[in-house]
XYZ file of C-alpha atoms in Angstrom:
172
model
C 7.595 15.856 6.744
C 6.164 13.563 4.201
C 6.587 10.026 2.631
C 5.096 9.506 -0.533
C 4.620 5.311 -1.356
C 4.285 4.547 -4.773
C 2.858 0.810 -5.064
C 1.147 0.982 -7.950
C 3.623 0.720 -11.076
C 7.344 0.858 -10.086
C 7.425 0.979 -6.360
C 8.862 3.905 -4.782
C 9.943 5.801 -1.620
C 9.885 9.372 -1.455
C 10.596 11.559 1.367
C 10.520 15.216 1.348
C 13.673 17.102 1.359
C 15.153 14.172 -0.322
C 16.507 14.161 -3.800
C 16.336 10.865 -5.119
C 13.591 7.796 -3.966
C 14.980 5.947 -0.892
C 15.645 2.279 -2.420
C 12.501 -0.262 -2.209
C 14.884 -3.100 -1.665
C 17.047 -2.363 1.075
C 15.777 0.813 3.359
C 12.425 1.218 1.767
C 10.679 -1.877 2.632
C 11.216 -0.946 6.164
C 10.100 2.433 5.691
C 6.840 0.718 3.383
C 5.865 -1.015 6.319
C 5.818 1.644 8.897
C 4.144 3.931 6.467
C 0.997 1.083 6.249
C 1.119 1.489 9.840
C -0.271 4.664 9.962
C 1.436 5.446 13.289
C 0.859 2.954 14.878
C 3.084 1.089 16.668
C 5.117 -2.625 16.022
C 6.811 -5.287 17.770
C 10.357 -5.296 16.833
C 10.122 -9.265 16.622
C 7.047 -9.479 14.948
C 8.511 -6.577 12.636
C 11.493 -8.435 11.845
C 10.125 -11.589 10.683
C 7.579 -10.286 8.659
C 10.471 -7.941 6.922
C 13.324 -11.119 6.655
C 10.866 -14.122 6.630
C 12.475 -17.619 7.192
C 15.944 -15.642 8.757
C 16.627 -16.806 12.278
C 14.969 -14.169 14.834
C 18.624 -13.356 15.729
C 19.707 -12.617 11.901
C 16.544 -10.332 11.262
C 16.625 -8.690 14.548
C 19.975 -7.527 13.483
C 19.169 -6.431 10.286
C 15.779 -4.603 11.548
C 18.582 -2.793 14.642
C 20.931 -1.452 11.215
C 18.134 -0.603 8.980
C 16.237 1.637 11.926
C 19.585 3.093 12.431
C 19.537 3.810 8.921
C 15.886 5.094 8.649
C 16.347 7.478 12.008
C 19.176 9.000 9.548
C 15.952 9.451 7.197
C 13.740 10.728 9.158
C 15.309 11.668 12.430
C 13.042 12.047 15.331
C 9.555 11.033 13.289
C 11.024 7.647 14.657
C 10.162 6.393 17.511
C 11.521 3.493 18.859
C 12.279 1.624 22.085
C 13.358 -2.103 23.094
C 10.296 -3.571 22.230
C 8.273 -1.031 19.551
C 8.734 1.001 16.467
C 6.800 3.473 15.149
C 6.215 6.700 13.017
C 4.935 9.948 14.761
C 4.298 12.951 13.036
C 4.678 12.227 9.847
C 1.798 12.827 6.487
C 1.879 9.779 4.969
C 0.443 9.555 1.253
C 0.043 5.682 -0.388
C -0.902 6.061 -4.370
C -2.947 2.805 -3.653
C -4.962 4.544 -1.150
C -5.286 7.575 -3.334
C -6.734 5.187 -6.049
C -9.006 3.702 -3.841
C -10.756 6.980 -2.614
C -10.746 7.749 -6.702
C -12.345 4.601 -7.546
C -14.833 5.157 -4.647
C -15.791 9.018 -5.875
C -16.164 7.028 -9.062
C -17.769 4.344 -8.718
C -20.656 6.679 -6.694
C -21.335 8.373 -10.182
C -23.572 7.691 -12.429
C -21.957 7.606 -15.970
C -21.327 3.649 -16.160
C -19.263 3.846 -19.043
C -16.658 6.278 -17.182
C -16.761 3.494 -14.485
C -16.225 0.633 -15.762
C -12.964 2.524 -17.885
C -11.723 3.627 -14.525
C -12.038 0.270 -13.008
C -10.527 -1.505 -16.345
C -7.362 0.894 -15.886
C -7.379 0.108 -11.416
C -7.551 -3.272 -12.645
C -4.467 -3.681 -15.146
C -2.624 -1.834 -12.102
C -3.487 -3.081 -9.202
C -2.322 -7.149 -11.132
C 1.080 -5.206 -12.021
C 3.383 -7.483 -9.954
C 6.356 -5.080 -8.811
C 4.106 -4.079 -5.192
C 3.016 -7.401 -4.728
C 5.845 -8.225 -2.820
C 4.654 -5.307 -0.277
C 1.343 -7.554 0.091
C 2.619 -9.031 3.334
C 3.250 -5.948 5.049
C -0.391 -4.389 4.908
C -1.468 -5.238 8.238
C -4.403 -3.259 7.647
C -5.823 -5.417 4.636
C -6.361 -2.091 3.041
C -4.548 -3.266 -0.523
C -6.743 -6.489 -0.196
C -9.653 -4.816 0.746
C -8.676 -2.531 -2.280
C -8.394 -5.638 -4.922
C -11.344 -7.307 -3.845
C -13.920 -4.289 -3.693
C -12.667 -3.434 -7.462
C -13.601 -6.847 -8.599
C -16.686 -6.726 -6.851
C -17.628 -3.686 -8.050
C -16.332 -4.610 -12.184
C -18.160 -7.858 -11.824
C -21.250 -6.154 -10.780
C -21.511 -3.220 -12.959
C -20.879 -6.192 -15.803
C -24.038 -8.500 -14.628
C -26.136 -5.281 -14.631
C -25.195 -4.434 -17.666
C -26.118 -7.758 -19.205
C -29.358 -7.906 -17.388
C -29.917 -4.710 -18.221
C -29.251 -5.487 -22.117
C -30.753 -9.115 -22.162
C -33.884 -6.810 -20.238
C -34.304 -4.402 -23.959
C -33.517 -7.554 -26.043
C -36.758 -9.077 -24.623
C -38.961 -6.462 -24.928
């Protein structure tokens, strides 16, 4: 089984062997986060309030209890949950944000600096799109942060060198 995230953009959910994108709103979020987990496992407190911020722990425990009922209809037993944990087992998970940061990496290791800095323009425009920005809260990993910042790093490097570089043949 997989479950394809689409941050980038629209957000998405896909699963395989479903036909139409579980809904980011309602079920998805919950299946978002455990998909950033990478199988590894939650506390169902710490779970809940980062999914239903400011509810009381009672409110969002009961909404995290229906929406895991709802998921395990999703994804039967790639669920695994007790009183105290949740995770995902056994499951390929595939993030477009990930994918776009091991294509911006592959890029940004060749050597045609005008390809780069196009690539990185495009990253750029998507990764300030605001629709996944919501999902910021739920990468426990950093990795969409990590993501952002090593983009900006990398554009506002390539453009010093490039002016050094061109202030460099202006003086000589």
């Amino acid at each position: 089984m997989e479950i394809s995230v689409q941050i980038l953009g629209d957000p998405a959910v896909l699963v395989t062997g479903q036909t139409k994108p579980v809904s980011v709103k309602s079920l998805g979020r919950v299946v978002i986060f455990l998909a950033l987990l990478r199988g590894a496992s939650v506390d169902r407190n710490d779970m809940a309030a980062a999914l239903w911020p400011g509810e009381l722990p009672d409110v969002s425990a009961n909404r995290l209890r229906v929406s895991l009922n709802r998921v395990r209809g999703l994804l039967g037993h790639h669920l695994d949950t007790d009183r105290e944990r949740v995770r995902l087992s056994g499951i390929s998970v595939v993030v477009d944000v990930w994918e776009a940061d091991d294509r911006l990496r592959e890029i940004l290791d060749e050597v045609d600096h005008k390809h780069q800095l196009a690539m990185l323009a495009g990253v750029k425009a998507e990764l300030e799109s605001r629709g996944w920005r919501q999902f910021l809260g739920l990468d426990r990993g950093g990795r969409l942060r990590v993501g952002i910042r090593f983009a900006e790093r990398r554009y506002c490097g390539w453009v010093s060198s490039q002016l050094i570089s061109g202030i460099g043949s202006w003086l000589i």
